[in-house]
Tab-separated table of C-alpha atoms in Angstrom:
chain	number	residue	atom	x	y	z
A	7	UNK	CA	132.485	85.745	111.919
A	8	UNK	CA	135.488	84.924	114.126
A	9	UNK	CA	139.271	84.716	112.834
A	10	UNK	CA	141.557	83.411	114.787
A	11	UNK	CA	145.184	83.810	114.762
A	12	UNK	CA	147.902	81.730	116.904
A	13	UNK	CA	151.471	82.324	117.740
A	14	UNK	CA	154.132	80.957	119.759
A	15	UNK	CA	155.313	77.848	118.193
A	16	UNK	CA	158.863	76.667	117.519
A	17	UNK	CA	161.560	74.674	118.118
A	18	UNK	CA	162.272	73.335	122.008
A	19	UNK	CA	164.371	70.699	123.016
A	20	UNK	CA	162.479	67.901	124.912
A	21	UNK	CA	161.826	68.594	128.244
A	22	UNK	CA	161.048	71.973	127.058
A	23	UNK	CA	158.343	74.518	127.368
A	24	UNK	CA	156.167	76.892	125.203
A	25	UNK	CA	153.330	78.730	125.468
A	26	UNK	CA	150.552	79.559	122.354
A	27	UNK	CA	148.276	82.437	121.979
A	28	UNK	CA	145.376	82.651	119.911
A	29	UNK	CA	144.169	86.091	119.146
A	30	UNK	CA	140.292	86.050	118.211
A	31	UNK	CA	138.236	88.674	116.770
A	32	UNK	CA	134.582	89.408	117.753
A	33	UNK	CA	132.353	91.072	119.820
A	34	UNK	CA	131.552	87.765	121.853
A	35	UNK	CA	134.808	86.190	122.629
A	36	UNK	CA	133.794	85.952	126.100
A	37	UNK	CA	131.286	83.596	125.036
A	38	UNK	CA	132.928	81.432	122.881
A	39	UNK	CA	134.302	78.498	123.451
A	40	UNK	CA	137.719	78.239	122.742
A	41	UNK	CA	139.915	74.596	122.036
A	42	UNK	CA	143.330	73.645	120.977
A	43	UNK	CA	143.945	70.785	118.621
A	44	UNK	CA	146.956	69.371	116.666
A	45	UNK	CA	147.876	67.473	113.497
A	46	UNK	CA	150.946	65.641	113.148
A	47	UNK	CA	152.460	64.240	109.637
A	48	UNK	CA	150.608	61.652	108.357
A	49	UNK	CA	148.096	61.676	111.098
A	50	UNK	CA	144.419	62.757	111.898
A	51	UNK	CA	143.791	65.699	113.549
A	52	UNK	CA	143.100	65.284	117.361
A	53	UNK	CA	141.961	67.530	120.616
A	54	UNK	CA	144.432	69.021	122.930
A	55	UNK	CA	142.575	70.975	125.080
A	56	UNK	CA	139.613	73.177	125.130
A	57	UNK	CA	138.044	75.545	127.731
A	58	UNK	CA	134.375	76.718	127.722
A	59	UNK	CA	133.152	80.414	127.596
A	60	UNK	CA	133.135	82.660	130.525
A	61	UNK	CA	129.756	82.693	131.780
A	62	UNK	CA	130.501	78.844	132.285
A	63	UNK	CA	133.128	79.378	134.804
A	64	UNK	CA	135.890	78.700	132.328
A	65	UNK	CA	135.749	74.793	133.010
A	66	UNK	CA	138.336	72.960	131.294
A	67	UNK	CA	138.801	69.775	129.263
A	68	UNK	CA	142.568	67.726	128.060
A	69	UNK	CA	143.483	65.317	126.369
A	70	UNK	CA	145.033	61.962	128.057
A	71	UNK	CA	147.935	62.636	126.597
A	72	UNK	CA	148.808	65.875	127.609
A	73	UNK	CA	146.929	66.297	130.850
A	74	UNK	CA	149.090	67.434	133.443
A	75	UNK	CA	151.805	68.764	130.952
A	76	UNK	CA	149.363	71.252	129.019
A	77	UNK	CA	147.047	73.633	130.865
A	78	UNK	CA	144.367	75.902	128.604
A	79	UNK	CA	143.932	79.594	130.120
A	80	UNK	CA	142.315	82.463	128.433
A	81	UNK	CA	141.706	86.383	128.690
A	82	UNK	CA	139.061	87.987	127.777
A	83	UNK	CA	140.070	91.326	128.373
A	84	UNK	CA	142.958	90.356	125.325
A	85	UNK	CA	140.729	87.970	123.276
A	86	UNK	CA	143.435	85.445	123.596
A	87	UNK	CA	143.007	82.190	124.153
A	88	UNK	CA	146.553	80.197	125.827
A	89	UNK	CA	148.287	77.067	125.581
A	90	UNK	CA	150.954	76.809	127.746
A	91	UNK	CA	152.637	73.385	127.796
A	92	UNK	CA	155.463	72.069	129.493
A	93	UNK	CA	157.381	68.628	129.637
A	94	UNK	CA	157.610	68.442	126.238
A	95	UNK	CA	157.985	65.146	124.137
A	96	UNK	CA	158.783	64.626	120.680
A	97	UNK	CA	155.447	62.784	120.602
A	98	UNK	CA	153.832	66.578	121.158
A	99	UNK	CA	155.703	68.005	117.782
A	100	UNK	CA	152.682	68.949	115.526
A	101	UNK	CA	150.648	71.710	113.496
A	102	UNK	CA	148.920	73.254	116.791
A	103	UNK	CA	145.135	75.231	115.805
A	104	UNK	CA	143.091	77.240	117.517
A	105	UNK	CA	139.679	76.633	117.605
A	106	UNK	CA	136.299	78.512	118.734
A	107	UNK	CA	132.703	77.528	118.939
A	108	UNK	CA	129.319	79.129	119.918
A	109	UNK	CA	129.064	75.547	122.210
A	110	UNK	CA	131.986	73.771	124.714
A	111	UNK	CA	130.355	70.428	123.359
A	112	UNK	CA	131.225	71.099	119.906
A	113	UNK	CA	134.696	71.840	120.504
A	114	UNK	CA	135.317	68.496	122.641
A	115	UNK	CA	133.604	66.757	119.687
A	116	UNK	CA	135.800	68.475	116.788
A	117	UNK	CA	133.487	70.192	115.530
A	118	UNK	CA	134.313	73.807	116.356
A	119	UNK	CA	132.413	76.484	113.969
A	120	UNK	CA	136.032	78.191	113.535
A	121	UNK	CA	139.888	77.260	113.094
A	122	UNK	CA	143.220	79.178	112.823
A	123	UNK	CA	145.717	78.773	110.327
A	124	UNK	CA	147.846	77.033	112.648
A	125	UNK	CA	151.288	77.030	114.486
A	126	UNK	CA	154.436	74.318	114.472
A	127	UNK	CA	155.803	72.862	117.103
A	128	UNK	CA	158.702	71.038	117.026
A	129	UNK	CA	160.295	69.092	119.534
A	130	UNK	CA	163.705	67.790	119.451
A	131	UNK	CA	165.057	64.813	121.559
C-alpha cells in the first residue's frame, strides 16, 4: 500500500510560480512511478506530468499544455515526488493529485494504482 500526500498549493498571481511535493510512503518508492494530474470545476480529470521509476533513468512525460512551464523532479532519498511550475495561467488553477503506479504506462494512461487527496491551485489574473 502507498499513501500519498501533496503540499504546496495556493494562491499566485498569473505569471506566478509554485512548486508541489508529494510525500509517498513505501518501501519501493524508488520504483514507482510517480504522475501529477489535475481537475478543474466542472471538468474531467487530466495528466500533467508524470516521471517513471528510478531504475528507468527517471524519463519524463508533460502534458501539451504545460510543457515547458511545468517540469516533474523527484527524490528518492525524501520519497517526494515535485511539481514545480512556473508561468502560471489562470487556465492552470485546479485540484492538483499525486499519483503512483507499479508501471510509467499506467500513469500516462490514468490509470495509476494510487492517488492523493489533492492540492488547490489557484491562479489569479
Amino acid at each position: 500500500q502507498v499513501q500519498l500526500v501533496e503540499s504546496g498549493g495556493g494562491l499566485v498571481q498569473a505569471g506566478g510560480s509554485l512548486r508541489l511535493s508529494c510525500a509517498a510512503s513505501g518501501r519501493t518508492f524508488s520504483s514507482n512511478a510517480m504522475g501529477w494530474f489535475r481537475q478543474a470545476p466542472g471538468k474531467e480529470r487530466e495528466f500533467v506530468a508524470a516521471i517513471s521509476g528510478s531504475r528507468s533513468s527517471g524519463r519524463t512525460s508533460y502534458a501539451d499544455s504545460v510543457k515547458g512551464r511545468f517540469t516533474i523532479s523527484r527524490d528518492d532519498a525524501k520519497n517526494t515526488v515535485y511539481l514545480q511550475m512556473d508561468s502560471l495561467t489562470p487556465e492552470d488553477t485546479a485540484a492538483y493529485y499525486c499519483a503512483a503506479s507499479n508501471y510509467y504506462t499506467t500513469v500516462l494512461f490514468g490509470s495509476p494504482n494510487y492517488w492523493g487527496q489533492g492540492t488547490q491551485v489557484t491562479v489569479s489574473s
